[in-house]
């Protein structure tokens, strides 16, 4: 039950994008097409789970034992970057279609603050291993949800008569604001 | 303190080592052959992989740019400098030397062209007018005045004149030719900017009909063709210019009763 | 190969410098950070035990509890730091208790992420002050606005019933643990 | 003299022309997250500027030593180092501020502004210009954050920088300090700034068109002769 | 004879086929909706007094004014006569609590039209129901004012709490009959199930509103609410309580059925209605808030583009 | 609506426009006298235009061939009058764009007419019917003007089970088919029999909407004399007479997108085509007349007419008492799918089924507003498309998206625009998008 709550909390109630403002850059950048949004979402979820695992291990088995908590930021980011790079390499080698669908989104994920945020949350909240993984899955699902909803809306908005200055990022942000209002309905559900 | 210092040093150094090693291997083993242009464009980009352009990272952007799916100024981070650099790079590839601009080969504005007695109702776009018997004007070849080319121009280099004919602002025009595709009646043609002589008409009707539909149509009298030594050929009552053979000096512009063939000079 | 070595060497050196530098900085910062933390805790302890002058951290499993003494080193009660779920996330409170644990001296909300303007009212004095001299036996309770509270009851905030309830529940929860410790003679 | 001009330009272009928050739409996460109060906004912008300036400086110095394949990784490590420094210093000296900014100080690492400027400018230019560029962008970021947080704090808590501005009769609009308010305010600001830029462009275009027409009319037998 | 001639006598129109059109038009449909809103308006005045008329007038006036201003600023044709802004104003007013501040009403109305509608391009392009956007904004901006209820005129109750809040926080269930008539606390237009039902059935009968969405929502709430009720009747209310409580009826007939923000296809409408009812039940039973109709509809509004995309009808003759 | 419709045979979707058939449904056909000049377009059908075999100044007699077919999908053109060829020239056309035509000045002094030998319909072979239909220059009367003989020659390997005669006349206002069914019921049924023979099919069905009880009665009476021909009563709904809808309603089969009725084992022919086949085979007459309804509140005296092919519209309108001043539209074809005219010198063609003159009140047009996504167009579309999206994609030139939504399946029946409360010219945009998509598809194929 605890795990389920962690999942729902990360995915819906405390949605990374709409409540914590994490991963806004790709949220605005890659939400213009449904196909790329869902690919991006999946790739991010994958990396989030990996990050959750690796950062948990790194934090609890290297940084804490040696009293190196202050190295959190540089070491997390380096590990995430190298991990993403490595995964990209592997995918490229294994399957070209998979690479076209997911792999090309990987470089974008390195500088996604949702990933680093996830790693920091895990160390901050003292999640255990399973909780960390579930948290990663939930956060990824929440990110994907927000991204996919937004992509659907934006595909629709492309047909709309949005004032010129508001096209693109501004209307996306405002839509996200209204979505955030809607997500407030889930408050208190944790 | 000493120990922590050294461990910190070793941890970060080690991580760096692993990462660099992985990258080095990747660099060696997984290099994929591709259009060299993509790499060149990629080098010009900021490389922040921020996704602001809507692509999956800078590399994806350069691929799409080279494939023509993204504009040169599509990178919001790089800004104008990057756009210019890329444009230069691509310009070198295209090898364009003389500027090419669109010419609107119809003079039948709202005054000159004869109107139908029916009023067209519906979307005011050339394409849609074209499928409903051609809008308000009787001429079935000429400009419809719906402004599809103006709409289509990505650089706002075209405006709709007061007489219902589009005007090209040559300073802004990049010669992309999108307006040509936008015109359902194929009135717009791309020409080098220094070309001077044009037949500003596309009407293939016989003399009587073309006179009836427009004051400034090419009526197909053929005077210009006869004097041109093969520079102009009459095709179905319309003068068609062969620019390889054309000698502007030989053309009796003043003899053209409707002014359809005109020499434009810039000074 | 040469570029590979170059690459590895660059990153290795940059990494090492970074590690070294940060270790130095953290050496300087760590004691300060620890001090800040302690100062904050101390402030909170005395905030809920205004008479207190010194304190002692009790080594009790599962709860963070401080025994507070007055100027003459006489124990006047306890300060309990405890946390639980609120409306949107964790609420962390510090409660000053009398020595017999039957009365609350004062209550302070240390951390919360409640809805601004609504749930955050639990940090405001007209809610907080209700806890002063509140009787903790058998347990705390809450009532809606418009009803007269008993000596162990607080009035919930309109529109933020859940947050108000949560604070009460958290304190009750902490008290139960504390009582167990008390019975076990561990205080 | 000429050099002077470009240097100034390096600085000033960051304020409006390529303003990170309004034009490049980078660093959106902190822009939205920490602007509930002006104080937080300023602190965040200063911290970012600090990291941006120092990392730009260092990267600009090292730009010729780093092989291109590992440049991103190296930049990230440099940036992360400075971010950690800021984080530690803030925790040590300004514990309150550090608490209210929460995890967003560490997240400066992945703020695309910094990596973006590092890649787009510092890796190609000398240290002086890079620092000016960084400071310019930092200032632009600061302005954006202050503008956003001022609006949000004013309507959300009646005050700016903690000073109450609106009278007590004005009920604070709590939504402004919630995520939804952040998104909407930023979206509106962005939209209006775009509209402004759009209008500027249109006016310039109209100017050109106006200039264009008479020139064409003055010519003898020119293409736009149909206009008559 | 041989040259094309202009027709000399008649003033004719040249248009694309088809050349005849049905009686339906936007304006007419909008005004029918306004007429159908009369029963709830009457009910609101009846139960909560004449002051509510001021709220309605301010809301409608500000909505119409805002729309006119924005259209003018955008140099577009001012289209307030189509009645859509008036509907938004009316709907917004009817989902506000009784005796609501006129100033707040105006703020909500401005937000509803400006952010909920015009910024997306105006009528037909908005993703979210503008009235609900306005209310969600007010709820987030002025939570206390938005949850301050009044006791209706014909009730002898002492508690101002809405049935849902009473249930959520005190486990008190209200009388279903009173809930149907509207003799309970709640938003001015939502409380009377009877009035809403009258207007809603009128809309369905004349064909302005598609019957699928309300039906899907009613069935959904009975099913989802029923499941929980069957699991533990003492802990969860019976499904008819869900049906009559809060803004469910109003949402089902007026909010969720909004043409612009609901799905295009029949299949989509079933999914949409079902989704809304599921979220309503979940928020009411497990969420921190007593009521979730507004959030559920807004949330599903966000899904509508996706639903539309994946419920394309089967093209005639196509074999899947 | 849909709740009650399962009782009668029909299809999903559709609309119920005002029919207004009362203006002409009780008026018998009149034969209009020959006009002074006829303009005979060389292309009165889908496919390549015919090549003229006469020259300026040639003298032609009634029914003589003036243009030969060019290629397979093409038909000969016969002179509808005796007279002198004045010119061969691009002339206004009811399609809106000028087309090459032979202009013949009527000269009643020229004697003689050319006819084919009448054949016995009971003994004639299928082969002979097809040949006669070809040389008589028959085209489908349903609007698309597809050469009839091609439709009668299904390619090998296609098994045809039914011939359906389309007696729906679902277009409002028009009563031509109705009058033909009443006045020439014999011809209609025999014509159907001939079609069945030509194609070699056992089953013939005449589908008639239930708003024409007299025609149903009459044809049922005649049909009893022929085995295997039955009359099917269908719900009155537009576009019941569209091929695909008719097949769905009559035999329950669906024609796949992009396929022909033949692929579903059905051939559909129009009532007018059946009578024309009767005329060509039994009487030996090429198609010289177009049967049409001139109607609408904008014309002084509505009529059902037999008009010589090539008669300018002006002559026809004048014959019917002229156009009223309040008329706003003159449409060739029905009001749902017909083409608005701007030049009345355009001639009547073989497939012209009516001229409808509408007044403002009948058009009932409202100002266009943005799409409200009410979904009425989707509900009405008989093909189950999403017209609002298609039209918007087309408007924004997103043709690939439009292609994904099967824009090419649209048959431009006009139900969506008819029903649209926002009065968006959906059909016009979709037609444009369709053209562009087909162009793009062709480009892709060649590339």
mmCIF file of N, CA and C in Angstrom, chain E residues 87-147:
data_model
loop_
_atom_site.group_PDB
_atom_site.id
_atom_site.type_symbol
_atom_site.label_atom_id
_atom_site.label_comp_id
_atom_site.label_asym_id
_atom_site.label_seq_id
_atom_site.Cartn_x
_atom_site.Cartn_y
_atom_site.Cartn_z
ATOM 1 N N UNK E 87 -23.416 32.738 -22.144
ATOM 2 C CA UNK E 87 -23.581 31.411 -21.552
ATOM 3 C C UNK E 87 -22.492 31.162 -20.519
ATOM 4 N N UNK E 88 -21.258 31.475 -20.897
ATOM 5 C CA UNK E 88 -20.171 31.272 -19.957
ATOM 6 C C UNK E 88 -20.440 32.030 -18.664
ATOM 7 N N UNK E 89 -20.882 33.294 -18.802
ATOM 8 C CA UNK E 89 -21.167 34.092 -17.621
ATOM 9 C C UNK E 89 -22.265 33.482 -16.770
ATOM 10 N N UNK E 90 -23.302 33.028 -17.447
ATOM 11 C CA UNK E 90 -24.435 32.442 -16.743
ATOM 12 C C UNK E 90 -24.009 31.173 -16.011
ATOM 13 N N UNK E 91 -23.290 30.316 -16.723
ATOM 14 C CA UNK E 91 -22.854 29.063 -16.117
ATOM 15 C C UNK E 91 -21.951 29.336 -14.928
ATOM 16 N N UNK E 92 -21.032 30.285 -15.117
ATOM 17 C CA UNK E 92 -20.101 30.594 -14.025
ATOM 18 C C UNK E 92 -20.862 31.055 -12.785
ATOM 19 N N UNK E 93 -21.813 31.952 -12.999
ATOM 20 C CA UNK E 93 -22.560 32.478 -11.861
ATOM 21 C C UNK E 93 -23.290 31.350 -11.139
ATOM 22 N N UNK E 94 -23.837 30.430 -11.912
ATOM 23 C CA UNK E 94 -24.655 29.390 -11.301
ATOM 24 C C UNK E 94 -23.839 28.377 -10.505
ATOM 25 N N UNK E 95 -22.520 28.319 -10.742
ATOM 26 C CA UNK E 95 -21.735 27.369 -9.955
ATOM 27 C C UNK E 95 -20.959 28.075 -8.854
ATOM 28 N N UNK E 96 -21.351 29.308 -8.546
ATOM 29 C CA UNK E 96 -20.711 30.003 -7.434
ATOM 30 C C UNK E 96 -21.546 29.785 -6.172
ATOM 31 N N UNK E 97 -20.899 29.900 -5.017
ATOM 32 C CA UNK E 97 -21.669 29.773 -3.785
ATOM 33 C C UNK E 97 -22.611 30.966 -3.615
ATOM 34 N N UNK E 98 -23.630 30.828 -2.769
ATOM 35 C CA UNK E 98 -24.594 31.913 -2.584
ATOM 36 C C UNK E 98 -23.920 33.152 -2.013
ATOM 37 N N UNK E 99 -24.496 34.298 -2.323
ATOM 38 C CA UNK E 99 -24.038 35.575 -1.768
ATOM 39 C C UNK E 99 -22.550 35.821 -2.015
ATOM 40 N N UNK E 100 -22.095 35.428 -3.172
ATOM 41 C CA UNK E 100 -20.683 35.575 -3.487
ATOM 42 C C UNK E 100 -20.370 37.019 -3.817
ATOM 43 N N UNK E 101 -19.150 37.427 -3.444
ATOM 44 C CA UNK E 101 -18.749 38.818 -3.689
ATOM 45 C C UNK E 101 -18.795 39.151 -5.177
ATOM 46 N N UNK E 102 -19.370 40.320 -5.482
ATOM 47 C CA UNK E 102 -19.474 40.718 -6.885
ATOM 48 C C UNK E 102 -18.102 40.966 -7.490
ATOM 49 N N UNK E 103 -17.196 41.465 -6.683
ATOM 50 C CA UNK E 103 -15.843 41.736 -7.182
ATOM 51 C C UNK E 103 -15.161 40.429 -7.598
ATOM 52 N N UNK E 104 -15.275 39.436 -6.723
ATOM 53 C CA UNK E 104 -14.680 38.143 -7.068
ATOM 54 C C UNK E 104 -15.357 37.556 -8.298
ATOM 55 N N UNK E 105 -16.658 37.727 -8.379
ATOM 56 C CA UNK E 105 -17.379 37.221 -9.550
ATOM 57 C C UNK E 105 -16.790 37.818 -10.818
ATOM 58 N N UNK E 106 -16.552 39.126 -10.760
ATOM 59 C CA UNK E 106 -16.009 39.793 -11.941
ATOM 60 C C UNK E 106 -14.629 39.239 -12.287
ATOM 61 N N UNK E 107 -13.795 39.037 -11.261
ATOM 62 C CA UNK E 107 -12.460 38.483 -11.526
ATOM 63 C C UNK E 107 -12.578 37.103 -12.179
ATOM 64 N N UNK E 108 -13.454 36.281 -11.618
ATOM 65 C CA UNK E 108 -13.647 34.949 -12.195
ATOM 66 C C UNK E 108 -14.130 35.033 -13.622
ATOM 67 N N UNK E 109 -15.037 35.960 -13.900
ATOM 68 C CA UNK E 109 -15.578 36.086 -15.243
ATOM 69 C C UNK E 109 -14.496 36.518 -16.223
ATOM 70 N N UNK E 110 -13.669 37.471 -15.806
ATOM 71 C CA UNK E 110 -12.583 37.928 -16.678
ATOM 72 C C UNK E 110 -11.658 36.747 -16.981
ATOM 73 N N UNK E 111 -11.316 36.018 -15.927
ATOM 74 C CA UNK E 111 -10.396 34.900 -16.115
ATOM 75 C C UNK E 111 -11.022 33.854 -17.029
ATOM 76 N N UNK E 112 -12.298 33.560 -16.796
ATOM 77 C CA UNK E 112 -12.955 32.531 -17.597
ATOM 78 C C UNK E 112 -12.882 32.870 -19.076
ATOM 79 N N UNK E 113 -13.193 34.111 -19.411
ATOM 80 C CA UNK E 113 -13.217 34.472 -20.831
ATOM 81 C C UNK E 113 -11.808 34.655 -21.370
ATOM 82 N N UNK E 114 -10.961 35.390 -20.634
ATOM 83 C CA UNK E 114 -9.632 35.721 -21.169
ATOM 84 C C UNK E 114 -8.751 34.480 -21.253
ATOM 85 N N UNK E 115 -8.609 33.772 -20.145
ATOM 86 C CA UNK E 115 -7.693 32.638 -20.124
ATOM 87 C C UNK E 115 -8.393 31.351 -20.561
ATOM 88 N N UNK E 116 -9.664 31.244 -20.200
ATOM 89 C CA UNK E 116 -10.351 30.004 -20.535
ATOM 90 C C UNK E 116 -10.729 29.910 -21.986
ATOM 91 N N UNK E 117 -10.900 31.054 -22.637
ATOM 92 C CA UNK E 117 -11.462 30.986 -23.972
ATOM 93 C C UNK E 117 -10.692 31.783 -25.014
ATOM 94 N N UNK E 118 -10.574 33.103 -24.776
ATOM 95 C CA UNK E 118 -10.053 33.937 -25.853
ATOM 96 C C UNK E 118 -8.589 33.663 -26.176
ATOM 97 N N UNK E 119 -7.826 33.262 -25.176
ATOM 98 C CA UNK E 119 -6.408 33.063 -25.433
ATOM 99 C C UNK E 119 -6.187 31.869 -26.347
ATOM 100 N N UNK E 120 -7.159 30.983 -26.381
ATOM 101 C CA UNK E 120 -7.051 29.852 -27.295
ATOM 102 C C UNK E 120 -7.589 30.201 -28.677
ATOM 103 N N UNK E 121 -8.068 31.401 -28.830
ATOM 104 C CA UNK E 121 -8.566 31.806 -30.134
ATOM 105 C C UNK E 121 -10.059 32.095 -30.127
ATOM 106 N N UNK E 122 -10.693 31.967 -28.983
ATOM 107 C CA UNK E 122 -12.109 32.280 -28.907
ATOM 108 C C UNK E 122 -12.995 31.080 -29.105
ATOM 109 N N UNK E 123 -14.247 31.369 -29.346
ATOM 110 C CA UNK E 123 -15.259 30.327 -29.442
ATOM 111 C C UNK E 123 -14.824 29.204 -30.396
ATOM 112 N N UNK E 124 -14.941 28.005 -29.919
ATOM 113 C CA UNK E 124 -14.657 26.856 -30.783
ATOM 114 C C UNK E 124 -13.256 26.326 -30.647
ATOM 115 N N UNK E 125 -12.343 27.116 -30.106
ATOM 116 C CA UNK E 125 -10.964 26.661 -30.040
ATOM 117 C C UNK E 125 -10.519 26.315 -28.622
ATOM 118 N N UNK E 126 -11.326 26.722 -27.635
ATOM 119 C CA UNK E 126 -10.881 26.491 -26.273
ATOM 120 C C UNK E 126 -10.860 24.994 -25.956
ATOM 121 N N UNK E 127 -9.891 24.609 -25.153
ATOM 122 C CA UNK E 127 -9.736 23.202 -24.792
ATOM 123 C C UNK E 127 -10.568 22.901 -23.552
ATOM 124 N N UNK E 128 -10.593 23.864 -22.642
ATOM 125 C CA UNK E 128 -11.261 23.640 -21.366
ATOM 126 C C UNK E 128 -12.552 24.463 -21.319
ATOM 127 N N UNK E 129 -13.498 23.966 -20.571
ATOM 128 C CA UNK E 129 -14.746 24.679 -20.399
ATOM 129 C C UNK E 129 -14.486 26.005 -19.677
ATOM 130 N N UNK E 130 -14.751 27.140 -20.331
ATOM 131 C CA UNK E 130 -14.358 28.425 -19.763
ATOM 132 C C UNK E 130 -14.970 28.685 -18.393
ATOM 133 N N UNK E 131 -16.238 28.335 -18.222
ATOM 134 C CA UNK E 131 -16.882 28.605 -16.935
ATOM 135 C C UNK E 131 -16.171 27.825 -15.829
ATOM 136 N N UNK E 132 -15.812 26.586 -16.126
ATOM 137 C CA UNK E 132 -15.125 25.780 -15.119
ATOM 138 C C UNK E 132 -13.726 26.303 -14.859
ATOM 139 N N UNK E 133 -13.064 26.795 -15.918
ATOM 140 C CA UNK E 133 -11.746 27.400 -15.706
ATOM 141 C C UNK E 133 -11.876 28.575 -14.756
ATOM 142 N N UNK E 134 -12.921 29.386 -14.985
ATOM 143 C CA UNK E 134 -13.139 30.529 -14.112
ATOM 144 C C UNK E 134 -13.370 30.087 -12.680
ATOM 145 N N UNK E 135 -14.179 29.040 -12.520
ATOM 146 C CA UNK E 135 -14.466 28.596 -11.169
ATOM 147 C C UNK E 135 -13.231 27.967 -10.523
ATOM 148 N N UNK E 136 -12.498 27.181 -11.280
ATOM 149 C CA UNK E 136 -11.300 26.552 -10.721
ATOM 150 C C UNK E 136 -10.326 27.627 -10.260
ATOM 151 N N UNK E 137 -10.263 28.695 -11.058
ATOM 152 C CA UNK E 137 -9.382 29.796 -10.683
ATOM 153 C C UNK E 137 -9.854 30.436 -9.376
ATOM 154 N N UNK E 138 -11.145 30.701 -9.310
ATOM 155 C CA UNK E 138 -11.676 31.310 -8.087
ATOM 156 C C UNK E 138 -11.455 30.396 -6.889
ATOM 157 N N UNK E 139 -11.666 29.103 -7.113
ATOM 158 C CA UNK E 139 -11.496 28.140 -6.033
ATOM 159 C C UNK E 139 -10.058 28.177 -5.516
ATOM 160 N N UNK E 140 -9.114 28.294 -6.451
ATOM 161 C CA UNK E 140 -7.714 28.310 -6.037
ATOM 162 C C UNK E 140 -7.315 29.665 -5.486
ATOM 163 N N UNK E 141 -7.973 30.731 -5.979
ATOM 164 C CA UNK E 141 -7.568 32.073 -5.552
ATOM 165 C C UNK E 141 -8.201 32.440 -4.217
ATOM 166 N N UNK E 142 -9.490 32.149 -4.074
ATOM 167 C CA UNK E 142 -10.193 32.554 -2.873
ATOM 168 C C UNK E 142 -10.884 31.349 -2.239
ATOM 169 N N UNK E 143 -10.097 30.395 -1.746
ATOM 170 C CA UNK E 143 -10.698 29.136 -1.285
ATOM 171 C C UNK E 143 -11.710 29.329 -0.171
ATOM 172 N N UNK E 144 -11.455 30.292 0.676
ATOM 173 C CA UNK E 144 -12.368 30.440 1.810
ATOM 174 C C UNK E 144 -13.716 30.966 1.329
ATOM 175 N N UNK E 145 -13.654 32.009 0.509
ATOM 176 C CA UNK E 145 -14.903 32.568 0.003
ATOM 177 C C UNK E 145 -15.659 31.536 -0.827
ATOM 178 N N UNK E 146 -14.930 30.694 -1.515
ATOM 179 C CA UNK E 146 -15.576 29.715 -2.381
ATOM 180 C C UNK E 146 -16.174 28.554 -1.608
ATOM 181 N N UNK E 147 -15.830 28.440 -0.332
ATOM 182 C CA UNK E 147 -16.403 27.329 0.423
ATOM 183 C C UNK E 147 -17.249 27.838 1.578
#
